Coordinates of C-alpha atoms and ligand atoms in Angstrom, one line a residue:
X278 CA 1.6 -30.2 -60.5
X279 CA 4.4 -33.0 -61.1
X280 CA 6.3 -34.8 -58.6
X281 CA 10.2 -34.1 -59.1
X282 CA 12.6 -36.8 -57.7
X283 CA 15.6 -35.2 -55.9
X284 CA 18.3 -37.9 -55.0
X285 CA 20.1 -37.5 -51.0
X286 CA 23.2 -39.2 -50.1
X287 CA 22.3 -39.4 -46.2
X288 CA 26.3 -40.4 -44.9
X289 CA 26.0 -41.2 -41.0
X290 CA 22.4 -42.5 -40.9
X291 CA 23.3 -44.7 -38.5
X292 CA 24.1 -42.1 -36.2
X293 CA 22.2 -40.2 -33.2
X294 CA 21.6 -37.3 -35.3
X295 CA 21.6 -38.7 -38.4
X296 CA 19.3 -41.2 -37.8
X297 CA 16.2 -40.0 -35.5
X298 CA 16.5 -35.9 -36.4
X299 CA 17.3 -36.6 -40.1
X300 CA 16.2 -39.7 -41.4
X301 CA 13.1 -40.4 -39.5
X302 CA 12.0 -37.1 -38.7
X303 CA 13.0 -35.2 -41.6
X304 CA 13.6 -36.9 -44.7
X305 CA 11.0 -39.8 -44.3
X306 CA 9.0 -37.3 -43.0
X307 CA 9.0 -35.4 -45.7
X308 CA 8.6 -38.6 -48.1
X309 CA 5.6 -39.4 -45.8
X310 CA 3.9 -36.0 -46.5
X311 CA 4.5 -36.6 -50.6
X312 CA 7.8 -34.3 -50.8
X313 CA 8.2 -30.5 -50.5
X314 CA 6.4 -28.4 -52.4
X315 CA 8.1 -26.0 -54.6
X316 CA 6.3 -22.4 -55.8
X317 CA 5.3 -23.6 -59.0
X318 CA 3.2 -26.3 -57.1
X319 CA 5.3 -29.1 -58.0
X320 CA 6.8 -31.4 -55.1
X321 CA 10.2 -32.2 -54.8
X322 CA 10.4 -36.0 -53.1
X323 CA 13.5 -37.5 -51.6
X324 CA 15.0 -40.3 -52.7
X325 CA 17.2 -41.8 -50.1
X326 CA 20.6 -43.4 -50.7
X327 CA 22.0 -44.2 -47.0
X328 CA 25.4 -44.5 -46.1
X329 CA 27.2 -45.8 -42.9
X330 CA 29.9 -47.6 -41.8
X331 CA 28.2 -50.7 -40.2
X332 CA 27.0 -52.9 -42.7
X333 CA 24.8 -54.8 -40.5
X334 CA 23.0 -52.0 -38.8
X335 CA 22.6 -50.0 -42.0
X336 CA 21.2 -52.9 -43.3
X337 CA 19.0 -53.0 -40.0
X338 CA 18.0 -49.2 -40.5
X339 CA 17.1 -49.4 -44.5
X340 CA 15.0 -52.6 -44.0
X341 CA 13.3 -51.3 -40.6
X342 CA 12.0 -48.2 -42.9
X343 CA 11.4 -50.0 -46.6
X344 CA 14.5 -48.4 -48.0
X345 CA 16.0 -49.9 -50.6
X346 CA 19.6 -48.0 -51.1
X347 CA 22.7 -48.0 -49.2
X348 CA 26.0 -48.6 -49.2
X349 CA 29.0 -48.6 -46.7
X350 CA 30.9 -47.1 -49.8
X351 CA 30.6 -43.5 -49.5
X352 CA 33.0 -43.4 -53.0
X353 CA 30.5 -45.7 -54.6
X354 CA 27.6 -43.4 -53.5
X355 CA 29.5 -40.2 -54.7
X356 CA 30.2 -41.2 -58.0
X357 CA 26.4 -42.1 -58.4
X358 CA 24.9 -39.3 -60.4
X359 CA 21.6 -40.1 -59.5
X360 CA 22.1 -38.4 -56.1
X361 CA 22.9 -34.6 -56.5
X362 CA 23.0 -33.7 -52.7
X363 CA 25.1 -35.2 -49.9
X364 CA 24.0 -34.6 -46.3
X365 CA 26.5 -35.2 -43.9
X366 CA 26.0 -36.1 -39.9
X367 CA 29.0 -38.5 -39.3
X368 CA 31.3 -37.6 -36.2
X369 CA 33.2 -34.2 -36.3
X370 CA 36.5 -35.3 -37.3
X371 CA 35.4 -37.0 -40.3
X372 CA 33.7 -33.7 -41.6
X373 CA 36.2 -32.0 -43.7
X374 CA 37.5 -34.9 -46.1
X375 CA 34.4 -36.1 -47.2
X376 CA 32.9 -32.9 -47.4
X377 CA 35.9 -32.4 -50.0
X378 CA 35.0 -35.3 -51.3
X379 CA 31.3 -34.2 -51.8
X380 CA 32.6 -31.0 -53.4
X381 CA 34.7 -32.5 -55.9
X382 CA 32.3 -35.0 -57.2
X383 CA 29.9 -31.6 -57.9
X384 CA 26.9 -32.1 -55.4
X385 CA 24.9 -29.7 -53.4
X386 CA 26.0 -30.2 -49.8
X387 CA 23.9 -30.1 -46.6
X388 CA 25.9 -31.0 -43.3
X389 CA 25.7 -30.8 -39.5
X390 CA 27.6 -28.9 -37.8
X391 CA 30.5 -28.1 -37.0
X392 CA 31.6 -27.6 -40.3
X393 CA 35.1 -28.5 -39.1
X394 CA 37.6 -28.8 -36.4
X395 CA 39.3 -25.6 -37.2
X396 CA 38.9 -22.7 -38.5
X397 CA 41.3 -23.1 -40.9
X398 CA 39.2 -26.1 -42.7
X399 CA 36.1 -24.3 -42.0
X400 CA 36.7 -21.5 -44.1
X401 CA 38.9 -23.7 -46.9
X402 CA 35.6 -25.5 -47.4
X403 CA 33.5 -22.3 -47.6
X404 CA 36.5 -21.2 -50.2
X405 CA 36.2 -24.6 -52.3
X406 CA 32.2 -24.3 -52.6
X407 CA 32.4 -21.1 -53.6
X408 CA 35.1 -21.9 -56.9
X409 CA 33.0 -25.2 -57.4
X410 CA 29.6 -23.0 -57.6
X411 CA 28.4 -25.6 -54.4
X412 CA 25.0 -24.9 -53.8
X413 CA 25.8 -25.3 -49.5
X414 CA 23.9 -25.5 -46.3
X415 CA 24.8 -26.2 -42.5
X416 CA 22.3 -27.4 -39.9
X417 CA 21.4 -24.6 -37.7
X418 CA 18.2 -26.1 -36.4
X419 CA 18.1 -24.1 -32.9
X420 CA 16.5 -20.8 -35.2
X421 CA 13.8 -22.8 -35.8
X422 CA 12.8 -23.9 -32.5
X423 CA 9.5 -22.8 -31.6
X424 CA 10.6 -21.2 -28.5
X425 CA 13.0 -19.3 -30.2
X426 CA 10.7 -18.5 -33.5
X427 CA 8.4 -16.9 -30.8
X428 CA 11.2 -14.9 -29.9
X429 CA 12.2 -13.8 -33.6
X430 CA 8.0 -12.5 -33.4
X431 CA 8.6 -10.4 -30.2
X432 CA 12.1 -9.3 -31.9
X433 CA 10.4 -7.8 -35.0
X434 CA 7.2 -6.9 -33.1
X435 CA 9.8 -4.5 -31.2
X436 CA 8.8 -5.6 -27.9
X437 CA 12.3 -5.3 -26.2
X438 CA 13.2 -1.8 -27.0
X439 CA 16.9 -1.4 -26.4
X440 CA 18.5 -5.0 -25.9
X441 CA 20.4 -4.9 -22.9
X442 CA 21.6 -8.5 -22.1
X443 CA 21.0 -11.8 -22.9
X444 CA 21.6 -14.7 -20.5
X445 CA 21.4 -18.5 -21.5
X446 CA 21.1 -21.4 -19.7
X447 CA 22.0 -24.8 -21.7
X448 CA 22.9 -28.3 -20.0
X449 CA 21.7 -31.1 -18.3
X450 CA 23.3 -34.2 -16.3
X451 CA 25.1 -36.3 -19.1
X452 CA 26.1 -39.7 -17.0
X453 CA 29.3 -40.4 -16.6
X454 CA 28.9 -44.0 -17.9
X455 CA 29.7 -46.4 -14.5
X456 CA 26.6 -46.9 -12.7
X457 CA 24.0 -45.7 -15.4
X458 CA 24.9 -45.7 -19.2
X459 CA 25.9 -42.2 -20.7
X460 CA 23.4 -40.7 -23.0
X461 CA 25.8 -39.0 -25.3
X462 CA 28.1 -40.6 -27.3
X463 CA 32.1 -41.0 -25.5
X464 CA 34.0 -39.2 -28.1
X465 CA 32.2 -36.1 -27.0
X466 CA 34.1 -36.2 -24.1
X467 CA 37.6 -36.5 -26.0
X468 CA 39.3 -34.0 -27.9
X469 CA 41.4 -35.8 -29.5
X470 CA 38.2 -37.3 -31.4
X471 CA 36.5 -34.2 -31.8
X472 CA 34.6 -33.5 -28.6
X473 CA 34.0 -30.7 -26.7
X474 CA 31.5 -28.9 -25.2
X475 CA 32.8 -25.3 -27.1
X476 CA 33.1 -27.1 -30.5
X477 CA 29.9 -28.6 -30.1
X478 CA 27.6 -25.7 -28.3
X479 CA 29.6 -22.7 -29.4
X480 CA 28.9 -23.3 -33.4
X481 CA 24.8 -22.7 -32.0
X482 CA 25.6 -20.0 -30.2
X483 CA 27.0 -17.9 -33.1
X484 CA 24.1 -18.4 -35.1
X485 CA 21.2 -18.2 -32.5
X486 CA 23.3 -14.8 -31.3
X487 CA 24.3 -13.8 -34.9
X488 CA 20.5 -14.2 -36.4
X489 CA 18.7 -12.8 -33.4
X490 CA 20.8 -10.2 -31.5
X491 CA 23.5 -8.9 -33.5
X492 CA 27.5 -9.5 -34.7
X493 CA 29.4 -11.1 -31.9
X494 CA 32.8 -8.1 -31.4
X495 CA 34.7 -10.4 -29.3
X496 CA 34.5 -13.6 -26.3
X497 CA 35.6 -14.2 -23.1
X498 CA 35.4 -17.9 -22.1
X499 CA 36.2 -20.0 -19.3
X500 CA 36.2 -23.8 -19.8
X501 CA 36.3 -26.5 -17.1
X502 CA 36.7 -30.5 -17.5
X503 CA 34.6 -30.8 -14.5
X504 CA 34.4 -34.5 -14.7
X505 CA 37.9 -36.0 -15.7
X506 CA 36.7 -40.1 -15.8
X507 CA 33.5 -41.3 -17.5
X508 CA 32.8 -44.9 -19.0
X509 CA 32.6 -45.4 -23.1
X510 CA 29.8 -47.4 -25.1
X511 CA 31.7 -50.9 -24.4
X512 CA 31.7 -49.7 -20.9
X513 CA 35.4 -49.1 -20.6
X514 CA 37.0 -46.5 -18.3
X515 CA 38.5 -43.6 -20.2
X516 CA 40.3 -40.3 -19.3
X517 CA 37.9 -37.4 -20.5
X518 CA 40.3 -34.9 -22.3
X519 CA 37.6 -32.2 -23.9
X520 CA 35.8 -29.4 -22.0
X521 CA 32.4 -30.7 -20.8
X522 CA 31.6 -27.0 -19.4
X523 CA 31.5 -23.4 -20.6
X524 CA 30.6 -19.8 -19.5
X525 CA 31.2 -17.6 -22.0
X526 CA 30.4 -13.6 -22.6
X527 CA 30.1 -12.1 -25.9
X528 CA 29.7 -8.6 -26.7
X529 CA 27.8 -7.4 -29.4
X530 CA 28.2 -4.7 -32.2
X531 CA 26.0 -2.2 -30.7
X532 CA 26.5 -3.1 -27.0
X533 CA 24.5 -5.9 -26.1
X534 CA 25.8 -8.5 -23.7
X535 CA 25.2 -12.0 -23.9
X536 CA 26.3 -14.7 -21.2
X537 CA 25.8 -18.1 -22.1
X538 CA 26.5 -21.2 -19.6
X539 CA 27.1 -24.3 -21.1
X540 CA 27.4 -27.6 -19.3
X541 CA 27.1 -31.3 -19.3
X542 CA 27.6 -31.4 -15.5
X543 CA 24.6 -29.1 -14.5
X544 CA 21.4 -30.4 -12.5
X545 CA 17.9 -29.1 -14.5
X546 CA 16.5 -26.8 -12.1
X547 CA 14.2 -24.5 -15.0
X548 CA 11.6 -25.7 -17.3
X549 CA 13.9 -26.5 -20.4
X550 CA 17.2 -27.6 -21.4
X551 CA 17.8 -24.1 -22.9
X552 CA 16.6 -21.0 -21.3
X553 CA 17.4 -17.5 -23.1
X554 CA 16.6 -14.4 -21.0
X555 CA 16.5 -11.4 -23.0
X556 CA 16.0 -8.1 -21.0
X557 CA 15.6 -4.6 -23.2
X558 CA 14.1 -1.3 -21.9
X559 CA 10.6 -2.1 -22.6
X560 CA 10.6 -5.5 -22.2
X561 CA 12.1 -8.8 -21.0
X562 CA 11.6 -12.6 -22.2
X563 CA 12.5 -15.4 -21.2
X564 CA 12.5 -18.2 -24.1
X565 CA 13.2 -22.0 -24.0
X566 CA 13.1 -24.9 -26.8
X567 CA 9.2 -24.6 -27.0
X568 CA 7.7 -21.9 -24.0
X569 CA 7.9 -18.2 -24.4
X570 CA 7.5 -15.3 -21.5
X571 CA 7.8 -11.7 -21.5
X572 CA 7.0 -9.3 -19.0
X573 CA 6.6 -5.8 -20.5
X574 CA 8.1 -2.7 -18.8
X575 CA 4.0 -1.7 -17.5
X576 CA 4.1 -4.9 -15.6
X577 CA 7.8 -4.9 -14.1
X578 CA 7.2 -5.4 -10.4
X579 CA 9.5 -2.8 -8.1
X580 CA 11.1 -4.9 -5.8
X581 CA 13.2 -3.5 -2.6
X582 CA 15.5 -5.3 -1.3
X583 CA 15.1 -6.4 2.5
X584 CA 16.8 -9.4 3.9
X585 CA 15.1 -9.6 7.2
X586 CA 11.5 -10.2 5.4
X587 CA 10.5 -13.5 3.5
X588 CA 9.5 -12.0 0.5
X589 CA 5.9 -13.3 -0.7
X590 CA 5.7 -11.8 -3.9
X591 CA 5.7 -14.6 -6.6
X592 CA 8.1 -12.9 -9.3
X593 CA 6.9 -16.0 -11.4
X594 CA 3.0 -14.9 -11.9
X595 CA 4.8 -11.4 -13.4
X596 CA 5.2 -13.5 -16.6
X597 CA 2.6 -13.5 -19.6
X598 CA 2.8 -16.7 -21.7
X599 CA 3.3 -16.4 -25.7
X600 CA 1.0 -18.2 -27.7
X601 CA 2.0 -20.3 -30.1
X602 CA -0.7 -19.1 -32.4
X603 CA 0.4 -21.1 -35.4
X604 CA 1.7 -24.9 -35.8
X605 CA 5.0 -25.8 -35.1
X606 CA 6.7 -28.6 -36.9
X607 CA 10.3 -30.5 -36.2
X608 CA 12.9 -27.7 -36.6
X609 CA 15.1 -30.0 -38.7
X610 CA 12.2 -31.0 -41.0
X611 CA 11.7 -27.1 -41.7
X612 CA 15.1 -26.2 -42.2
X613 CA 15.0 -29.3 -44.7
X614 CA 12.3 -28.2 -46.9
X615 CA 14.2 -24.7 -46.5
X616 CA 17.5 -26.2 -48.1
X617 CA 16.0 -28.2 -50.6
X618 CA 14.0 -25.1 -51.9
X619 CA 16.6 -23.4 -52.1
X620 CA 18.7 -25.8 -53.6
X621 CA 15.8 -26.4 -56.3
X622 CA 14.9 -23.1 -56.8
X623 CA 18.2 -21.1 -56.0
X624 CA 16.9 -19.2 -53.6
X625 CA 18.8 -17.3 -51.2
X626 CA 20.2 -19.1 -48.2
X627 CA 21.7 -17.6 -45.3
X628 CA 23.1 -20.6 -43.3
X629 CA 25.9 -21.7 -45.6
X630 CA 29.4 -22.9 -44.8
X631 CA 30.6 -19.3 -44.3
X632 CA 28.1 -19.1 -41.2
X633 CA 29.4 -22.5 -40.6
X634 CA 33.0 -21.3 -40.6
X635 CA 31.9 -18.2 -38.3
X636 CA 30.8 -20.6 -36.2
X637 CA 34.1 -23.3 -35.9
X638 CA 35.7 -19.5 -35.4
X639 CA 34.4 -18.8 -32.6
X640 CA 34.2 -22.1 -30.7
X641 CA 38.4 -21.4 -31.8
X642 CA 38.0 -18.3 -30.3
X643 CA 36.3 -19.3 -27.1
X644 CA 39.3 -22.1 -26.7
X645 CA 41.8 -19.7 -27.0
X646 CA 40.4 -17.4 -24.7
X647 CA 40.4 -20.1 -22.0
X648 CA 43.7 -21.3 -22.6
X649 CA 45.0 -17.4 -22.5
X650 CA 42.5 -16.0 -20.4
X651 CA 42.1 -13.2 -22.4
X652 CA 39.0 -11.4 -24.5
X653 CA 39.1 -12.6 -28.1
X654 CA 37.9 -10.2 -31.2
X655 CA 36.3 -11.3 -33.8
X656 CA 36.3 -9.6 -37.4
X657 CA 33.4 -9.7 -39.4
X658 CA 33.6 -12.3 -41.7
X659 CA 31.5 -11.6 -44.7
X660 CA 33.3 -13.6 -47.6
X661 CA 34.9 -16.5 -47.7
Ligands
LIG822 N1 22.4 -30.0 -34.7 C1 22.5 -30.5 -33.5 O1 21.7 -30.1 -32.6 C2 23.5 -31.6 -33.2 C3 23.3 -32.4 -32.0 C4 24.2 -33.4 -31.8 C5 25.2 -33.6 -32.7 N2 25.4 -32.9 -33.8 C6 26.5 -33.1 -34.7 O2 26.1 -34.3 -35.5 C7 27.3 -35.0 -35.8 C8 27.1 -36.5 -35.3 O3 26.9 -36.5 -33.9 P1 26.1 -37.7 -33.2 O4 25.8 -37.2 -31.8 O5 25.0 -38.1 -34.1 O6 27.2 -38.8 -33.1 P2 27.1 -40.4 -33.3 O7 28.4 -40.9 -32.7 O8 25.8 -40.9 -32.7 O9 27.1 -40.6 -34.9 C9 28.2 -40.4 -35.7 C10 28.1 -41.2 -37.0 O10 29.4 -41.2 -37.6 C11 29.7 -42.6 -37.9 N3 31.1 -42.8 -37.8 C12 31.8 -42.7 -36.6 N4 33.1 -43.1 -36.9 C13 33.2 -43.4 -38.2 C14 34.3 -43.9 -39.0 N5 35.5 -44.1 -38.6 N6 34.0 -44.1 -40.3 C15 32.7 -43.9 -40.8 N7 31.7 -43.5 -40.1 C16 31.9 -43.3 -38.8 C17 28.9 -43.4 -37.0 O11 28.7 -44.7 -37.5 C18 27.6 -42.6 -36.9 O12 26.8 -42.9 -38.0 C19 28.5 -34.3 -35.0 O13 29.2 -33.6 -35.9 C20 27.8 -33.4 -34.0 O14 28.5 -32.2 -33.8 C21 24.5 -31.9 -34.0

């Protein structure tokens, strides 16, 4: 059993995602626990080269953690062919070119997501990996959530029967920035730099919906800039131009309905930040980041409606927790080891940039549909 080097460009690890979800708890992570290990028994250990755009705090980051390599040259750290992969989590709208750039220098790409700002780029990029032979992967960390992995067990346990509807919950109160600082960065509330509730939330929804429940056949969304003035970083009024709220239904190939509410202006009144509740014939869940329910059809109270009485049933104590019955580890470690074994071992990968570019279609989709107010299909999208 050897230990094989792998070399990762990390480009934004300065950054909220980049630097706790990815760094820290993935890729150091992973260095901590001596690498992944491949099936024949070797281990495949990063070898970080950070990138960023701050010299100072990059410096800050790479000597807080006893790394040696960075750069605020992502050029320089391209043509290094020491590093075959390049992760990318910088802002949105700095995506595309230097995920070109990433192609063209022949590396295996891993990114956040969105892939893109439009479609259009989304799909190019899926095109150019696909004539470069770019071994490609896009972050779609919410499958691996233990709350929803319990729900992929009950899904091919066949607890639901028939799937019926799907309802989700997502948001929380982001600040607005005056009184008490905001805690998400400003340009998510500006479209001009990216932002956007849809082009941030809807790329996770067409995975999570995609994976779990079935093709999405077309949207229907409604968007709101419920708040319209919030305060930046520096503290500095600015008009907020993106969507910072979306209800959205989605049908799906077979029938299924899913409703998903999606909101930076929402009060937490449920026990996570995401709630999924799945209702089928035999069986209903309801799922968050970590807890699992279900209540089976046997055990489906028979309520009647009656106004005039206070009803003392608890519908709450109808509910049967899931165990966990196995470990859970941080999603974006998992789907980590998941990439780089299949970038080592060319395994089959399912969350490439073509799920990446189904995903940027539909947060175009779900625009549109607001701006027209109309139902938007969606054709499969199979091949780049
Ligand atoms: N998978 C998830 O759950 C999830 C959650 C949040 C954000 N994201 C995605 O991750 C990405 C980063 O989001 P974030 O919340 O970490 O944002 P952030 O603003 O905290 O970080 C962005 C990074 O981009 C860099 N950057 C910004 N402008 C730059 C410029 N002009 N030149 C070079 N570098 C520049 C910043 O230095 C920073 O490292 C976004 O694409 C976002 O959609 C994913």
């Amino acid at each position: 059993m050897a230990e094989r080097r792998i070399g990762i460009i990390v480009n934004g690890a300065t950054g909220r995602m980049g630097y706790r979800q990815h760094l820290v708890r993935s890729l150091l992570a992973i260095q901590e626990q001596g690498g992944v290990e491949l099936a024949d028994g070797d281990r495949l250990v990063p070898d970080l080269l950070l990138v960023g755009r701050n010299e100072e705090k990059l410096r800050g980051v790479a000597e807080k953690h006893g790394l040696l390599n960075w750069t605020t040259d992502v050029d320089e750290a391209l043509a290094n062919d020491d590093y075959e992969v390049y992760f990318d989590a910088l802002v949105t709208n700095l995506r595309v070119e230097n995920l070109k750039k990433a192609i063209a220098a022949g590396k295996a790409i891993y990114t956040e997501k969105p892939t893109a700002e439009t479609f259009e780029d989304a799909l190019e990029l899926a095109r150019l990996a696909t004539e470069h032979g770019t071994v490609n992967g896009v972050v779609h960390d919410k499958l691996y959530l233990p709350g929803l992995l319990k729900l992929r067990r009950l899904l091919e346990g066949g607890f639901f029967g028939e799937i019926l509807s799907v309802r989700g919950e997502f948001g929380y109160w982001v600040y607005e920035g005056d009184w008490q600082a905001a805690q998400r960065p400003s340009w998510n509330y500006r479209s001009e730099d990216g932002g956007g509730i849809v082009a941030d939330m809807f790329p996770h929804w067409n995975y999570v919906i995609e994976e779990l429940f079935g093709r999405i056949e077309d949207v229907y969304a409604q968007t709101a800039t419920h708040i319209g003035t919030r305060w930046d970083e520096k503290g500095e009024e600015y008009t907020a131009t993106a969507d910072d709220a979306a209800y959205g239904i989605f049908r799906l190939e077979g029938g299924t309905v899913v409703q998903m509410n999606s909101s930076w202006d929402v009060r937490v009144h449920r026990d996570e930040l995401v709630e999924f509740q799945v209702d089928g014939t035999k069986g209903s869940a309801v799922v968050g980041l970590h807890g699992a329910h279900i209540q089976p059809r046997e055990a489906t109270p028979k309520p009647v409606w009656n106004p005039d009485v206070k009803d003392p049933h608890n519908y709450y104590d109808d509910w049967i927790e899931v165990p966990d019955n196995e470990p859970f580890d941080n999603g974006f470690k998992v789907q980590w080891e998941d990439f780089l074994r299949h970038y080592a071992e060319g395994r089959a990968y399912p969350y490439d940039f073509l799920s990446g570019a189904r995903g940027v279609r539909l947060a175009e989709a779900g625009l549109t549909s607001a701006a027209e107010g109309r139902r938007v299909s969606l054709d499969p999208l199979t091949e780049a």
